[in-house]
Amino acid sequence: MRARATMPPDRMPSPARIARAGILAASVLLLTALPAAAQIGAVTVRSPRPFGLFLGDRFDATVEIEAADGFAPQAASLPKPGPLTYWLDLGSVAVAPGPLRDGNRLWRLSLTYQTFYAALDVRRLDIPAFTVTFASEAARSTTSAAAEVPSWPILVSPLREVQPPPVADPTEYMRPESPVPRRDPGPARALAWAFAALGLAGLALLARDRAWWPLHRRPARAFAAAARQVRRLSARSGDESAYRDALLALHRGLDRTDGRRVMGEDLPAFLARHPAYGALAQPLDRFFAASRAAFFGRDPAAARRHWPFPDLVATARRLAAAERAGAPGRAEAAS
Amino acid sequence: MNQIRPADAALTDWRQAALRFEAEIAKAVVGQERAIRLVTIAIFARGHVLLEGDVGVGKTTLLRAVARALGGAYERVEGTVDMMPADLIYHTYLAEDGRPRIEPGPVLRRSQDLSVFFFNEINRARPQVHSLLLRLMAERSVQAFDREYRFPHLQVFADRNRVEREETFELPAAARDRFLMEIGMEAPTDPDLRRRLAFDPRFHDTDSLVAEVAPDVIDQGAVSGIAAALQHGIHASPALEEYVVRLWSAVREPAKSGIVLPDVAMDSLVQGGASPRGIAFLIRAARVRAWLEGRDVLLPEDLRAVFHETMAHRIFLEPVYEMRRERILPEFCRAVLATVPAP
């Protein structure tokens, strides 16, 4: 907290005086009849509690301005939030149109101030006056009018006596921190456990779907295992035996998916039994052609030239994706 | 890479002939594409065939059509319970002058030219006849009139009625092992075909049906040469050899290979069989199948296509399972093929 002013300790204000000053300042009504700017009617400042303010207190004020219909306050003319004087800050400003009465609209400015006046006795201070410009909202109109908001008083009070009795330990002037409320950690802990369980369950479901360890050796995710093995083998893709091993991995994936040994001639029947892989008919056909060339052909190296390793890896990945998409759980959920 | 290479133009021409042969047979026998394909494979693998099936499914018609399309000399005998080996070799009769005469019987009559020997109802013949047949099939030769007769082009087709059990003699294991294939024939299941078979008068007269088949589509005399050529022309890779070895051990030791059948103790199922000759036959037949499919490399598919027909009758089960053989063996073959990884 900043103390921007100190006053010599004179009289201490009595509560009755503060109350009287508050009642006086509670409502300041100012009627302005400006002939040049007839568009502006009455300006009323309402200050609900202009007394008993201590250092650092926030307090509100409402300014009601009557303006002719069609006039609106210019945002640029409103007081800016921020320090107004060395002891006063404006916290926030809001403006809202009110009801229409006799051709005049009542504009309401809500202001929040904060005082930093370190008073030594009860003291009357004046909130600075300001001007709000109203402009006609009609198209291409340049008419404007100024509403003068007068200053109004507030009463600030000291927090402590002027000369506190001396004590041995200055810390005795300090008051202990208000005790931290004892909160029950039970619900938060239960919530934490619940979210942890939810997270683990989600992880388990994801692992099951993606066939991660330890759920990777399932017949329902044969292609996921094959794709994993192919990806591992692709690290040494220059190796001839790695290519053959990758082909074998895909063979075993097909076998496990179908529950029998799938040979090249079985491909149409396999696709009929497993329509999930229908979109992969062409890559599978090329796979079997490559496998025949690699394992049974006269020129095993030809397989690689016709169906290179990256194609093999891509096909394995697509098979695993099709397997996931066509999983029984998914199909039921989709239907 | 799967196409026959141009250098093997003769093989390509023969393949066309083989496909034409199949088409001719299919004119007479409808709904039996698989049996026809297997018989064609047997012809080009130079192996003997045993047809098995219900009464009246077309076994005899198929074999008659095959004999007609094959060309070459053709003999046919009917198995009976009182038939003796001599009846096959010698024809004994009383001549007009009242003296007994002995002349060459069905097997010897066409001598070296005999190319199709058709043994109908083979299980009605006695074991003595079977043993004669054994030599005829294995060595393509027979001892008669104190000399050896050779039949270089001989192919034995036999059929066996599955229903009849009375007065029949089960073929000995050795005789069965000499057949390249045992082809089971079932009536067609397609409703349209069944209707045609029942109502189309064309199918009621077997003689005219067989007469529709073009004769001599294949020159039986030249088949041996082409059969040998294609056995060399079809490439079998090390991976395929590995697959065959795995198949073989799976048949011999199914429990070790992880084959499981319901209600069967796998470690005491197979008593014997799956001989090296059987495996050699399997490869021969598979090579022919690859050639018929227009390939010059052998694939596991080829082995699978002929596996049951070439292997099932060579597998001998423990006596406790032998009675259920008809049911267990197809399942066993299917399980072997479904378990052994390829490649």
PDB file of C-alpha atoms in Angstrom, chain A residues 210-211 216-218 221-232 249-250 253 256 316 320 323:
ATOM      1  CA  ARG A 210      -3.537 -49.111 -30.879  1.00  0.00           C
ATOM      2  CA  ALA A 211      -2.330 -52.545 -29.731  1.00  0.00           C
ATOM      3  CA  HIS A 216       0.039 -56.138 -28.691  1.00  0.00           C
ATOM      4  CA  ARG A 217      -0.240 -59.892 -29.147  1.00  0.00           C
ATOM      5  CA  ARG A 218      -3.919 -60.144 -29.910  1.00  0.00           C
ATOM      6  CA  ARG A 221      -4.560 -56.734 -33.933  1.00  0.00           C
ATOM      7  CA  ALA A 222      -2.483 -59.014 -36.099  1.00  0.00           C
ATOM      8  CA  PHE A 223      -1.699 -56.292 -38.604  1.00  0.00           C
ATOM      9  CA  ALA A 224      -0.701 -53.858 -35.865  1.00  0.00           C
ATOM     10  CA  ALA A 225       1.961 -56.343 -34.746  1.00  0.00           C
ATOM     11  CA  ALA A 226       2.998 -56.920 -38.351  1.00  0.00           C
ATOM     12  CA  ALA A 227       3.250 -53.184 -39.015  1.00  0.00           C
ATOM     13  CA  ARG A 228       5.369 -52.745 -35.904  1.00  0.00           C
ATOM     14  CA  GLN A 229       7.723 -55.499 -36.988  1.00  0.00           C
ATOM     15  CA  VAL A 230       7.928 -54.090 -40.514  1.00  0.00           C
ATOM     16  CA  ARG A 231       8.740 -50.661 -39.107  1.00  0.00           C
ATOM     17  CA  ARG A 232      11.537 -52.145 -37.011  1.00  0.00           C
ATOM     18  CA  ALA A 249       5.630 -60.489 -41.037  1.00  0.00           C
ATOM     19  CA  LEU A 250       2.826 -59.395 -43.354  1.00  0.00           C
ATOM     20  CA  GLY A 253      -0.492 -60.895 -40.109  1.00  0.00           C
ATOM     21  CA  ARG A 256      -3.589 -64.582 -38.028  1.00  0.00           C
ATOM     22  CA  ALA A 316       1.616 -52.509 -43.503  1.00  0.00           C
ATOM     23  CA  ALA A 320      -3.056 -51.764 -39.406  1.00  0.00           C
ATOM     24  CA  GLU A 323      -7.747 -53.212 -38.908  1.00  0.00           C
TER      25      GLU A 323
END
